[in-house]
Structure formats: C-alpha cells, structure tokens
JSON list of C-alpha atoms in Angstrom, two decimals:
[
{"chain": "A", "resi": 194, "resn": "GLN", "atom": "CA", "xyz": [-17.79, 9.23, -2.95]},
{"chain": "A", "resi": 195, "resn": "LYS", "atom": "CA", "xyz": [-14.69, 7.25, -1.67]},
{"chain": "A", "resi": 196, "resn": "GLU", "atom": "CA", "xyz": [-12.63, 5.51, -4.36]},
{"chain": "A", "resi": 197, "resn": "VAL", "atom": "CA", "xyz": [-12.40, 2.31, -2.48]},
{"chain": "A", "resi": 198, "resn": "GLU", "atom": "CA", "xyz": [-14.83, 1.40, 0.32]},
{"chain": "A", "resi": 199, "resn": "GLN", "atom": "CA", "xyz": [-14.56, -1.30, 2.81]},
{"chain": "A", "resi": 200, "resn": "ASN", "atom": "CA", "xyz": [-16.50, -2.31, 5.99]},
{"chain": "A", "resi": 201, "resn": "SER", "atom": "CA", "xyz": [-14.16, -1.34, 8.75]},
{"chain": "A", "resi": 202, "resn": "GLY", "atom": "CA", "xyz": [-15.28, -4.20, 11.01]},
{"chain": "A", "resi": 203, "resn": "PRO", "atom": "CA", "xyz": [-14.20, -5.59, 13.29]},
{"chain": "A", "resi": 204, "resn": "LEU", "atom": "CA", "xyz": [-15.17, -8.85, 11.79]},
{"chain": "A", "resi": 205, "resn": "SER", "atom": "CA", "xyz": [-14.85, -11.60, 14.44]},
{"chain": "A", "resi": 206, "resn": "VAL", "atom": "CA", "xyz": [-15.02, -15.18, 13.28]},
{"chain": "A", "resi": 207, "resn": "PRO", "atom": "CA", "xyz": [-14.34, -18.54, 15.16]},
{"chain": "A", "resi": 208, "resn": "GLU", "atom": "CA", "xyz": [-11.25, -20.47, 14.31]},
{"chain": "A", "resi": 209, "resn": "GLY", "atom": "CA", "xyz": [-11.87, -22.79, 11.40]},
{"chain": "A", "resi": 210, "resn": "ALA", "atom": "CA", "xyz": [-14.78, -20.59, 9.98]},
{"chain": "A", "resi": 211, "resn": "ILE", "atom": "CA", "xyz": [-14.87, -18.59, 6.75]},
{"chain": "A", "resi": 212, "resn": "ALA", "atom": "CA", "xyz": [-14.20, -14.82, 6.83]},
{"chain": "A", "resi": 213, "resn": "SER", "atom": "CA", "xyz": [-15.77, -12.92, 4.14]},
{"chain": "A", "resi": 214, "resn": "LEU", "atom": "CA", "xyz": [-14.50, -9.47, 3.20]},
{"chain": "A", "resi": 215, "resn": "ASN", "atom": "CA", "xyz": [-16.03, -6.98, 0.68]},
{"chain": "A", "resi": 216, "resn": "CYS", "atom": "CA", "xyz": [-14.80, -4.05, -1.29]},
{"chain": "A", "resi": 217, "resn": "THR", "atom": "CA", "xyz": [-16.38, -1.70, -3.75]},
{"chain": "A", "resi": 218, "resn": "TYR", "atom": "CA", "xyz": [-14.63, 0.82, -5.97]},
{"chain": "A", "resi": 219, "resn": "SER", "atom": "CA", "xyz": [-15.83, 3.85, -7.78]},
{"chain": "A", "resi": 220, "resn": "ASP", "atom": "CA", "xyz": [-13.56, 4.07, -10.87]},
{"chain": "A", "resi": 221, "resn": "ARG", "atom": "CA", "xyz": [-14.88, 1.86, -13.74]},
{"chain": "A", "resi": 222, "resn": "GLY", "atom": "CA", "xyz": [-11.53, 2.14, -15.46]},
{"chain": "A", "resi": 223, "resn": "SER", "atom": "CA", "xyz": [-9.79, 0.05, -12.72]},
{"chain": "A", "resi": 224, "resn": "GLN", "atom": "CA", "xyz": [-8.02, -2.95, -14.00]},
{"chain": "A", "resi": 225, "resn": "SER", "atom": "CA", "xyz": [-6.12, -4.46, -11.25]},
{"chain": "A", "resi": 226, "resn": "PHE", "atom": "CA", "xyz": [-7.19, -5.48, -7.70]},
{"chain": "A", "resi": 227, "resn": "PHE", "atom": "CA", "xyz": [-5.17, -6.43, -4.80]},
{"chain": "A", "resi": 228, "resn": "TRP", "atom": "CA", "xyz": [-5.72, -7.68, -1.31]},
{"chain": "A", "resi": 229, "resn": "TYR", "atom": "CA", "xyz": [-2.97, -6.89, 1.21]},
{"chain": "A", "resi": 230, "resn": "ARG", "atom": "CA", "xyz": [-2.72, -8.01, 4.88]},
{"chain": "A", "resi": 231, "resn": "GLN", "atom": "CA", "xyz": [-1.41, -5.59, 7.30]},
{"chain": "A", "resi": 232, "resn": "TYR", "atom": "CA", "xyz": [-0.53, -6.42, 10.92]},
{"chain": "A", "resi": 233, "resn": "SER", "atom": "CA", "xyz": [-0.52, -3.62, 13.53]},
{"chain": "A", "resi": 234, "resn": "GLY", "atom": "CA", "xyz": [2.56, -1.40, 12.98]},
{"chain": "A", "resi": 235, "resn": "LYS", "atom": "CA", "xyz": [3.75, -3.40, 9.96]},
{"chain": "A", "resi": 236, "resn": "SER", "atom": "CA", "xyz": [3.67, -2.78, 6.25]},
{"chain": "A", "resi": 237, "resn": "PRO", "atom": "CA", "xyz": [1.04, -4.13, 3.76]},
{"chain": "A", "resi": 238, "resn": "GLU", "atom": "CA", "xyz": [1.91, -7.72, 2.63]},
{"chain": "A", "resi": 239, "resn": "LEU", "atom": "CA", "xyz": [0.40, -9.00, -0.57]},
{"chain": "A", "resi": 240, "resn": "ILE", "atom": "CA", "xyz": [-2.22, -11.80, -0.25]},
{"chain": "A", "resi": 241, "resn": "MET", "atom": "CA", "xyz": [-3.63, -11.99, -3.71]},
{"chain": "A", "resi": 242, "resn": "PHE", "atom": "CA", "xyz": [-4.21, -10.08, -6.98]},
{"chain": "A", "resi": 243, "resn": "ILE", "atom": "CA", "xyz": [-6.92, -10.55, -9.45]},
{"chain": "A", "resi": 244, "resn": "TYR", "atom": "CA", "xyz": [-7.40, -8.89, -12.86]},
{"chain": "A", "resi": 245, "resn": "SER", "atom": "CA", "xyz": [-10.23, -10.83, -14.53]},
{"chain": "A", "resi": 246, "resn": "ASN", "atom": "CA", "xyz": [-13.91, -11.42, -13.60]},
{"chain": "A", "resi": 247, "resn": "GLY", "atom": "CA", "xyz": [-14.66, -14.47, -11.57]},
{"chain": "A", "resi": 248, "resn": "ASP", "atom": "CA", "xyz": [-12.91, -16.34, -8.73]},
{"chain": "A", "resi": 249, "resn": "LYS", "atom": "CA", "xyz": [-9.20, -16.91, -8.10]},
{"chain": "A", "resi": 250, "resn": "GLU", "atom": "CA", "xyz": [-8.07, -19.44, -5.50]},
{"chain": "A", "resi": 251, "resn": "ASP", "atom": "CA", "xyz": [-4.71, -19.51, -3.66]},
{"chain": "A", "resi": 252, "resn": "GLY", "atom": "CA", "xyz": [-4.65, -21.97, -0.76]},
{"chain": "A", "resi": 253, "resn": "ARG", "atom": "CA", "xyz": [-7.14, -20.81, 1.86]},
{"chain": "A", "resi": 254, "resn": "PHE", "atom": "CA", "xyz": [-7.79, -17.61, 0.09]},
{"chain": "A", "resi": 255, "resn": "THR", "atom": "CA", "xyz": [-10.31, -16.93, -2.75]},
{"chain": "A", "resi": 256, "resn": "ALA", "atom": "CA", "xyz": [-10.62, -13.55, -4.39]},
{"chain": "A", "resi": 257, "resn": "GLN", "atom": "CA", "xyz": [-13.77, -12.76, -6.40]},
{"chain": "A", "resi": 258, "resn": "LEU", "atom": "CA", "xyz": [-14.17, -9.91, -8.84]},
{"chain": "A", "resi": 259, "resn": "ASN", "atom": "CA", "xyz": [-17.31, -8.43, -10.59]},
{"chain": "A", "resi": 260, "resn": "LYS", "atom": "CA", "xyz": [-16.34, -5.51, -12.67]},
{"chain": "A", "resi": 261, "resn": "ALA", "atom": "CA", "xyz": [-19.97, -4.78, -13.62]},
{"chain": "A", "resi": 262, "resn": "SER", "atom": "CA", "xyz": [-20.79, -4.37, -9.97]},
{"chain": "A", "resi": 263, "resn": "GLN", "atom": "CA", "xyz": [-17.55, -2.83, -9.22]},
{"chain": "A", "resi": 264, "resn": "TYR", "atom": "CA", "xyz": [-17.10, -5.28, -6.40]},
{"chain": "A", "resi": 265, "resn": "VAL", "atom": "CA", "xyz": [-14.17, -7.44, -5.19]},
{"chain": "A", "resi": 266, "resn": "SER", "atom": "CA", "xyz": [-14.23, -9.90, -2.36]},
{"chain": "A", "resi": 267, "resn": "LEU", "atom": "CA", "xyz": [-11.86, -12.03, -0.27]},
{"chain": "A", "resi": 268, "resn": "LEU", "atom": "CA", "xyz": [-12.79, -15.25, 1.45]},
{"chain": "A", "resi": 269, "resn": "ILE", "atom": "CA", "xyz": [-10.53, -16.73, 4.04]},
{"chain": "A", "resi": 270, "resn": "ARG", "atom": "CA", "xyz": [-11.40, -20.39, 4.61]},
{"chain": "A", "resi": 271, "resn": "ASP", "atom": "CA", "xyz": [-10.41, -22.30, 7.76]},
{"chain": "A", "resi": 272, "resn": "SER", "atom": "CA", "xyz": [-9.51, -19.08, 9.49]},
{"chain": "A", "resi": 273, "resn": "GLN", "atom": "CA", "xyz": [-6.57, -19.27, 11.94]},
{"chain": "A", "resi": 274, "resn": "PRO", "atom": "CA", "xyz": [-5.64, -16.94, 14.87]},
{"chain": "A", "resi": 275, "resn": "SER", "atom": "CA", "xyz": [-2.59, -15.85, 12.73]},
{"chain": "A", "resi": 276, "resn": "ASP", "atom": "CA", "xyz": [-5.11, -14.44, 10.08]},
{"chain": "A", "resi": 277, "resn": "SER", "atom": "CA", "xyz": [-6.08, -11.74, 12.63]},
{"chain": "A", "resi": 278, "resn": "ALA", "atom": "CA", "xyz": [-5.02, -8.55, 10.87]},
{"chain": "A", "resi": 279, "resn": "THR", "atom": "CA", "xyz": [-6.37, -5.68, 8.89]},
{"chain": "A", "resi": 280, "resn": "TYR", "atom": "CA", "xyz": [-7.11, -6.61, 5.28]},
{"chain": "A", "resi": 281, "resn": "LEU", "atom": "CA", "xyz": [-6.59, -3.81, 2.72]},
{"chain": "A", "resi": 282, "resn": "CYS", "atom": "CA", "xyz": [-8.28, -3.74, -0.72]},
{"chain": "A", "resi": 283, "resn": "ALA", "atom": "CA", "xyz": [-6.30, -1.87, -3.29]},
{"chain": "A", "resi": 284, "resn": "VAL", "atom": "CA", "xyz": [-7.19, -0.91, -6.85]},
{"chain": "A", "resi": 285, "resn": "ASN", "atom": "CA", "xyz": [-5.15, 0.30, -9.76]},
{"chain": "A", "resi": 286, "resn": "ARG", "atom": "CA", "xyz": [-6.13, 1.76, -13.20]},
{"chain": "A", "resi": 287, "resn": "ASP", "atom": "CA", "xyz": [-2.96, 0.24, -14.82]},
{"chain": "A", "resi": 288, "resn": "ASP", "atom": "CA", "xyz": [-1.29, 3.47, -14.01]},
{"chain": "A", "resi": 289, "resn": "TYR", "atom": "CA", "xyz": [1.18, 4.14, -11.16]},
{"chain": "A", "resi": 290, "resn": "LYS", "atom": "CA", "xyz": [-1.16, 4.71, -8.17]},
{"chain": "A", "resi": 291, "resn": "LEU", "atom": "CA", "xyz": [-2.58, 2.18, -5.88]},
{"chain": "A", "resi": 292, "resn": "SER", "atom": "CA", "xyz": [-5.74, 3.56, -4.19]},
{"chain": "A", "resi": 293, "resn": "PHE", "atom": "CA", "xyz": [-6.42, 1.70, -0.88]},
{"chain": "A", "resi": 294, "resn": "GLY", "atom": "CA", "xyz": [-9.55, 1.27, 1.19]},
{"chain": "A", "resi": 295, "resn": "ALA", "atom": "CA", "xyz": [-9.49, 1.95, 4.89]},
{"chain": "A", "resi": 296, "resn": "GLY", "atom": "CA", "xyz": [-9.27, -1.82, 5.65]},
{"chain": "A", "resi": 297, "resn": "THR", "atom": "CA", "xyz": [-11.29, -4.39, 7.42]},
{"chain": "A", "resi": 298, "resn": "THR", "atom": "CA", "xyz": [-10.05, -5.67, 10.85]},
{"chain": "A", "resi": 299, "resn": "VAL", "atom": "CA", "xyz": [-10.47, -9.40, 11.27]},
{"chain": "A", "resi": 300, "resn": "THR", "atom": "CA", "xyz": [-10.27, -11.19, 14.61]},
{"chain": "A", "resi": 301, "resn": "VAL", "atom": "CA", "xyz": [-10.20, -14.91, 14.66]},
{"chain": "A", "resi": 302, "resn": "ARG", "atom": "CA", "xyz": [-11.27, -16.30, 17.95]},
{"chain": "A", "resi": 303, "resn": "ALA", "atom": "CA", "xyz": [-9.51, -19.45, 19.16]},
{"chain": "B", "resi": 1130, "resn": "GLU", "atom": "CA", "xyz": [13.36, -13.92, -1.61]},
{"chain": "B", "resi": 1131, "resn": "PRO", "atom": "CA", "xyz": [14.00, -10.31, -2.73]},
{"chain": "B", "resi": 1132, "resn": "GLU", "atom": "CA", "xyz": [12.57, -7.62, -0.58]},
{"chain": "B", "resi": 1133, "resn": "VAL", "atom": "CA", "xyz": [12.31, -3.79, -0.32]},
{"chain": "B", "resi": 1134, "resn": "THR", "atom": "CA", "xyz": [14.29, -2.40, 2.55]},
{"chain": "B", "resi": 1135, "resn": "GLN", "atom": "CA", "xyz": [13.98, 0.95, 4.19]},
{"chain": "B", "resi": 1136, "resn": "THR", "atom": "CA", "xyz": [16.14, 3.01, 6.72]},
{"chain": "B", "resi": 1137, "resn": "PRO", "atom": "CA", "xyz": [15.85, 4.14, 9.30]},
{"chain": "B", "resi": 1138, "resn": "SER", "atom": "CA", "xyz": [12.92, 2.29, 10.85]},
{"chain": "B", "resi": 1139, "resn": "HIS", "atom": "CA", "xyz": [12.10, 5.14, 13.18]},
{"chain": "B", "resi": 1140, "resn": "GLN", "atom": "CA", "xyz": [13.01, 8.87, 12.86]},
{"chain": "B", "resi": 1141, "resn": "VAL", "atom": "CA", "xyz": [12.22, 11.58, 15.48]},
{"chain": "B", "resi": 1142, "resn": "THR", "atom": "CA", "xyz": [12.81, 15.19, 14.36]},
{"chain": "B", "resi": 1143, "resn": "GLN", "atom": "CA", "xyz": [11.92, 18.80, 15.22]},
{"chain": "B", "resi": 1144, "resn": "MET", "atom": "CA", "xyz": [9.41, 20.70, 13.35]},
{"chain": "B", "resi": 1145, "resn": "GLY", "atom": "CA", "xyz": [11.09, 22.61, 10.56]},
{"chain": "B", "resi": 1146, "resn": "GLN", "atom": "CA", "xyz": [14.00, 20.17, 10.09]},
{"chain": "B", "resi": 1147, "resn": "GLU", "atom": "CA", "xyz": [14.72, 18.27, 6.93]},
{"chain": "B", "resi": 1148, "resn": "VAL", "atom": "CA", "xyz": [14.60, 14.49, 6.85]},
{"chain": "B", "resi": 1149, "resn": "ILE", "atom": "CA", "xyz": [15.65, 12.01, 4.20]},
{"chain": "B", "resi": 1150, "resn": "LEU", "atom": "CA", "xyz": [14.01, 8.55, 4.17]},
{"chain": "B", "resi": 1151, "resn": "ARG", "atom": "CA", "xyz": [15.89, 5.89, 2.30]},
{"chain": "B", "resi": 1152, "resn": "CYS", "atom": "CA", "xyz": [14.71, 2.77, 0.35]},
{"chain": "B", "resi": 1153, "resn": "VAL", "atom": "CA", "xyz": [16.40, 0.05, -1.63]},
{"chain": "B", "resi": 1154, "resn": "PRO", "atom": "CA", "xyz": [13.89, -1.43, -4.07]},
{"chain": "B", "resi": 1155, "resn": "ILE", "atom": "CA", "xyz": [13.74, -4.95, -5.25]},
{"chain": "B", "resi": 1156, "resn": "SER", "atom": "CA", "xyz": [16.79, -5.12, -7.70]},
{"chain": "B", "resi": 1157, "resn": "ASN", "atom": "CA", "xyz": [15.14, -5.78, -11.05]},
{"chain": "B", "resi": 1158, "resn": "HIS", "atom": "CA", "xyz": [12.17, -3.45, -10.40]},
{"chain": "B", "resi": 1159, "resn": "LEU", "atom": "CA", "xyz": [11.79, -0.38, -12.54]},
{"chain": "B", "resi": 1160, "resn": "TYR", "atom": "CA", "xyz": [8.94, 1.47, -10.82]},
{"chain": "B", "resi": 1161, "resn": "PHE", "atom": "CA", "xyz": [9.27, 2.94, -7.36]},
{"chain": "B", "resi": 1162, "resn": "TYR", "atom": "CA", "xyz": [6.68, 4.47, -5.11]},
{"chain": "B", "resi": 1163, "resn": "TRP", "atom": "CA", "xyz": [6.18, 6.20, -1.75]},
{"chain": "B", "resi": 1164, "resn": "TYR", "atom": "CA", "xyz": [3.17, 5.94, 0.33]},
{"chain": "B", "resi": 1165, "resn": "ARG", "atom": "CA", "xyz": [2.27, 7.20, 3.80]},
{"chain": "B", "resi": 1166, "resn": "GLN", "atom": "CA", "xyz": [-0.20, 6.15, 6.45]},
{"chain": "B", "resi": 1167, "resn": "ILE", "atom": "CA", "xyz": [-1.09, 8.37, 9.29]},
{"chain": "B", "resi": 1168, "resn": "LEU", "atom": "CA", "xyz": [-1.94, 6.47, 12.43]},
{"chain": "B", "resi": 1169, "resn": "GLY", "atom": "CA", "xyz": [-5.34, 4.97, 12.19]},
{"chain": "B", "resi": 1170, "resn": "GLN", "atom": "CA", "xyz": [-5.88, 6.07, 8.57]},
{"chain": "B", "resi": 1171, "resn": "LYS", "atom": "CA", "xyz": [-5.56, 4.49, 5.28]},
{"chain": "B", "resi": 1172, "resn": "VAL", "atom": "CA", "xyz": [-2.49, 4.17, 3.11]},
{"chain": "B", "resi": 1173, "resn": "GLU", "atom": "CA", "xyz": [-2.21, 7.13, 0.85]},
{"chain": "B", "resi": 1174, "resn": "PHE", "atom": "CA", "xyz": [-0.17, 7.36, -2.44]},
{"chain": "B", "resi": 1175, "resn": "LEU", "atom": "CA", "xyz": [2.45, 10.24, -2.48]},
{"chain": "B", "resi": 1176, "resn": "VAL", "atom": "CA", "xyz": [4.54, 9.69, -5.61]},
{"chain": "B", "resi": 1177, "resn": "SER", "atom": "CA", "xyz": [5.77, 7.26, -8.32]},
{"chain": "B", "resi": 1178, "resn": "PHE", "atom": "CA", "xyz": [9.11, 7.37, -10.01]},
{"chain": "B", "resi": 1179, "resn": "TYR", "atom": "CA", "xyz": [10.25, 5.72, -13.29]},
{"chain": "B", "resi": 1180, "resn": "ASN", "atom": "CA", "xyz": [13.18, 6.32, -15.57]},
{"chain": "B", "resi": 1181, "resn": "ASN", "atom": "CA", "xyz": [14.72, 8.84, -13.30]},
{"chain": "B", "resi": 1182, "resn": "GLU", "atom": "CA", "xyz": [11.70, 11.07, -13.11]},
{"chain": "B", "resi": 1183, "resn": "ILE", "atom": "CA", "xyz": [8.39, 11.53, -11.27]},
{"chain": "B", "resi": 1184, "resn": "SER", "atom": "CA", "xyz": [5.61, 9.83, -13.18]},
{"chain": "B", "resi": 1185, "resn": "GLU", "atom": "CA", "xyz": [2.69, 10.71, -11.01]},
{"chain": "B", "resi": 1186, "resn": "LYS", "atom": "CA", "xyz": [2.19, 12.47, -7.71]},
{"chain": "B", "resi": 1187, "resn": "SER", "atom": "CA", "xyz": [-0.69, 13.15, -5.43]},
{"chain": "B", "resi": 1188, "resn": "GLU", "atom": "CA", "xyz": [-1.85, 16.60, -3.96]},
{"chain": "B", "resi": 1189, "resn": "ILE", "atom": "CA", "xyz": [-0.22, 15.53, -0.76]},
{"chain": "B", "resi": 1190, "resn": "PHE", "atom": "CA", "xyz": [3.16, 15.63, -2.53]},
{"chain": "B", "resi": 1191, "resn": "ASP", "atom": "CA", "xyz": [3.74, 19.46, -2.45]},
{"chain": "B", "resi": 1192, "resn": "ASP", "atom": "CA", "xyz": [6.96, 21.51, -2.79]},
{"chain": "B", "resi": 1193, "resn": "GLN", "atom": "CA", "xyz": [8.31, 20.42, 0.46]},
{"chain": "B", "resi": 1194, "resn": "PHE", "atom": "CA", "xyz": [8.71, 16.81, -0.78]},
{"chain": "B", "resi": 1195, "resn": "SER", "atom": "CA", "xyz": [11.28, 15.54, -3.31]},
{"chain": "B", "resi": 1196, "resn": "VAL", "atom": "CA", "xyz": [12.42, 12.23, -4.49]},
{"chain": "B", "resi": 1197, "resn": "GLU", "atom": "CA", "xyz": [15.68, 11.07, -5.87]},
{"chain": "B", "resi": 1198, "resn": "ARG", "atom": "CA", "xyz": [17.58, 7.89, -7.16]},
{"chain": "B", "resi": 1199, "resn": "PRO", "atom": "CA", "xyz": [21.07, 9.04, -6.22]},
{"chain": "B", "resi": 1200, "resn": "ASP", "atom": "CA", "xyz": [22.71, 5.76, -7.40]},
{"chain": "B", "resi": 1201, "resn": "GLY", "atom": "CA", "xyz": [21.65, 2.45, -8.93]},
{"chain": "B", "resi": 1202, "resn": "SER", "atom": "CA", "xyz": [20.03, 1.01, -5.77]},
{"chain": "B", "resi": 1203, "resn": "ASN", "atom": "CA", "xyz": [18.89, 3.67, -3.48]},
{"chain": "B", "resi": 1204, "resn": "PHE", "atom": "CA", "xyz": [15.51, 5.67, -3.73]},
{"chain": "B", "resi": 1205, "resn": "THR", "atom": "CA", "xyz": [15.04, 8.58, -1.35]},
{"chain": "B", "resi": 1206, "resn": "LEU", "atom": "CA", "xyz": [12.23, 10.75, -0.14]},
{"chain": "B", "resi": 1207, "resn": "LYS", "atom": "CA", "xyz": [13.18, 14.17, 1.34]},
{"chain": "B", "resi": 1208, "resn": "ILE", "atom": "CA", "xyz": [10.97, 16.29, 3.38]},
{"chain": "B", "resi": 1209, "resn": "ARG", "atom": "CA", "xyz": [12.38, 19.78, 3.39]},
{"chain": "B", "resi": 1210, "resn": "SER", "atom": "CA", "xyz": [10.76, 21.40, 6.31]},
{"chain": "B", "resi": 1211, "resn": "THR", "atom": "CA", "xyz": [8.78, 19.01, 8.40]},
{"chain": "B", "resi": 1212, "resn": "LYS", "atom": "CA", "xyz": [5.40, 19.80, 9.92]},
{"chain": "B", "resi": 1213, "resn": "LEU", "atom": "CA", "xyz": [3.68, 18.17, 12.86]},
{"chain": "B", "resi": 1214, "resn": "GLU", "atom": "CA", "xyz": [1.12, 16.64, 10.39]},
{"chain": "B", "resi": 1215, "resn": "ASP", "atom": "CA", "xyz": [3.86, 14.83, 8.53]},
{"chain": "B", "resi": 1216, "resn": "SER", "atom": "CA", "xyz": [4.12, 12.35, 11.36]},
{"chain": "B", "resi": 1217, "resn": "ALA", "atom": "CA", "xyz": [3.17, 9.10, 9.80]},
{"chain": "B", "resi": 1218, "resn": "MET", "atom": "CA", "xyz": [4.52, 5.70, 8.60]},
{"chain": "B", "resi": 1219, "resn": "TYR", "atom": "CA", "xyz": [6.20, 6.10, 5.26]},
{"chain": "B", "resi": 1220, "resn": "PHE", "atom": "CA", "xyz": [6.29, 3.07, 3.08]},
{"chain": "B", "resi": 1221, "resn": "CYS", "atom": "CA", "xyz": [8.46, 2.58, -0.14]},
{"chain": "B", "resi": 1222, "resn": "ALA", "atom": "CA", "xyz": [7.21, 0.11, -2.70]},
{"chain": "B", "resi": 1223, "resn": "SER", "atom": "CA", "xyz": [8.47, -1.16, -5.99]},
{"chain": "B", "resi": 1224, "resn": "SER", "atom": "CA", "xyz": [7.14, -3.06, -8.99]},
{"chain": "B", "resi": 1225, "resn": "GLY", "atom": "CA", "xyz": [8.41, -4.57, -12.10]},
{"chain": "B", "resi": 1226, "resn": "ALA", "atom": "CA", "xyz": [5.89, -3.02, -14.54]},
{"chain": "B", "resi": 1227, "resn": "ILE", "atom": "CA", "xyz": [2.85, -0.57, -14.52]},
{"chain": "B", "resi": 1228, "resn": "GLY", "atom": "CA", "xyz": [-0.21, -2.16, -12.87]},
{"chain": "B", "resi": 1229, "resn": "ASP", "atom": "CA", "xyz": [1.88, -4.97, -11.48]},
{"chain": "B", "resi": 1230, "resn": "THR", "atom": "CA", "xyz": [1.93, -6.04, -7.91]},
{"chain": "B", "resi": 1231, "resn": "GLN", "atom": "CA", "xyz": [3.68, -3.38, -5.74]},
{"chain": "B", "resi": 1232, "resn": "TYR", "atom": "CA", "xyz": [5.83, -4.83, -2.90]},
{"chain": "B", "resi": 1233, "resn": "PHE", "atom": "CA", "xyz": [6.21, -2.77, 0.22]},
{"chain": "B", "resi": 1234, "resn": "GLY", "atom": "CA", "xyz": [9.07, -2.20, 2.47]},
{"chain": "B", "resi": 1235, "resn": "PRO", "atom": "CA", "xyz": [8.88, -2.41, 6.32]},
{"chain": "B", "resi": 1236, "resn": "GLY", "atom": "CA", "xyz": [8.32, 1.35, 6.51]},
{"chain": "B", "resi": 1237, "resn": "THR", "atom": "CA", "xyz": [9.90, 4.26, 8.43]},
{"chain": "B", "resi": 1238, "resn": "ARG", "atom": "CA", "xyz": [7.90, 5.68, 11.31]},
{"chain": "B", "resi": 1239, "resn": "LEU", "atom": "CA", "xyz": [8.47, 9.45, 11.31]},
{"chain": "B", "resi": 1240, "resn": "LEU", "atom": "CA", "xyz": [7.58, 11.52, 14.36]},
{"chain": "B", "resi": 1241, "resn": "VAL", "atom": "CA", "xyz": [7.82, 15.28, 14.09]},
{"chain": "B", "resi": 1242, "resn": "LEU", "atom": "CA", "xyz": [7.74, 17.09, 17.42]}
]
C-alpha cells in the first residue's frame, strides 16, 4: 500500500469553478499534512498546512482533515488559469521525512 | 522574503563522475533536507540533517551519497560516482523545527550521460 495516494487526474475545471482534490494516507501516526503546488519543471511551493481535524481556510483555498478516515482534501474556489499545476499532498509523522503523493494535475479552462 | 537557494540550476555529468550540489537554507532554520524527483515521478525523501549530523535517511541514500554543512550557510549533497539512474531534479529544503513546514529551493536538474 502506498504511503500517500492521490488521484493523478488530470482534473479539468472551468474558470471560476471549484476544484476538489483528495488524498489518503496509510500511516495512522501522521501528524502534519501539507499541500504543495508544483508547476512543470519547478519546485514544490507550499499552499497550506493543516494539523487538526476539520477545515482550514486561506483565501481561495480550504484544507480538510479527517484523521479517523486518514483523509485530507483541498478545495480551490473560484479557480483561475494560474491555478493550473500539479498539487502534491505531503504527510509527516512529526519526524524528519515528508512523504509525498504522486500529485493531481489540475487544468483550469478559461 | 527568505528563501532557499540552490546552485547550479543545471548540471550535466558523465557516468562515474562526482558531483556536488549546493544549497543555502533559510538563515534561521535548523533542519535541512534533500529530496529528488525523477522525471514524471513523485518527490522522494533522501536525507535530513540536524545539528551537523544525519538525522534520517532513506534507502535511496546509499554509500555513494553524502551530505555536509561545510560552513555556517551552505549545505551540500555529494554523489560520488554518478549512475544514469541518478538523473533527476534534486531539491534542498529547510525547516525551523521537526514537523514544521519545509520550504523548498528551486532545484538542481542533474543529467548523467
């Protein structure tokens, strides 16, 4: 079983719509959860982090965490063409290593 | 805004040669990391470094790899005898504490011929 699983996509949404991204993880000891955005050929750029169950909002982004279901999601509201990228879910046990999913590619259609 | 920097941005080398990838972490961070991403694949953890020693390493980080903090600002990854399969993007990252957000540098694209 993969440590962190994401739907690879591509996820295509029209401009202004909501993009919904999902991630599941296998290690119940995971404590910290991160969403990074990666443009082609570039490095991961932090979008949001979440540590506690529930929702966390930051501008157009909302992260949701459910530790019982080992599930974390990211909603992108009012999607813009500049949001077209690969979104990486990353998980940490409060030790040194970040475990990444393979990423979900999002395309926002103008 | 503080950021992680890496040099070179691109490196081409012949199989069997040694390469050194350089990173300058964010200045007040204490934890340093190397990750790699083979083209089309996920980001993979290589090694973490704290207090001048390796704190965790993956099975990828075998004897051909080493890390060093030669001075107060630089953090390096050395690959002693490169193989074709070492071709990848190598990212340096740093964080202020364990479990804290890790901030990534722009990466070094390594091509082994």
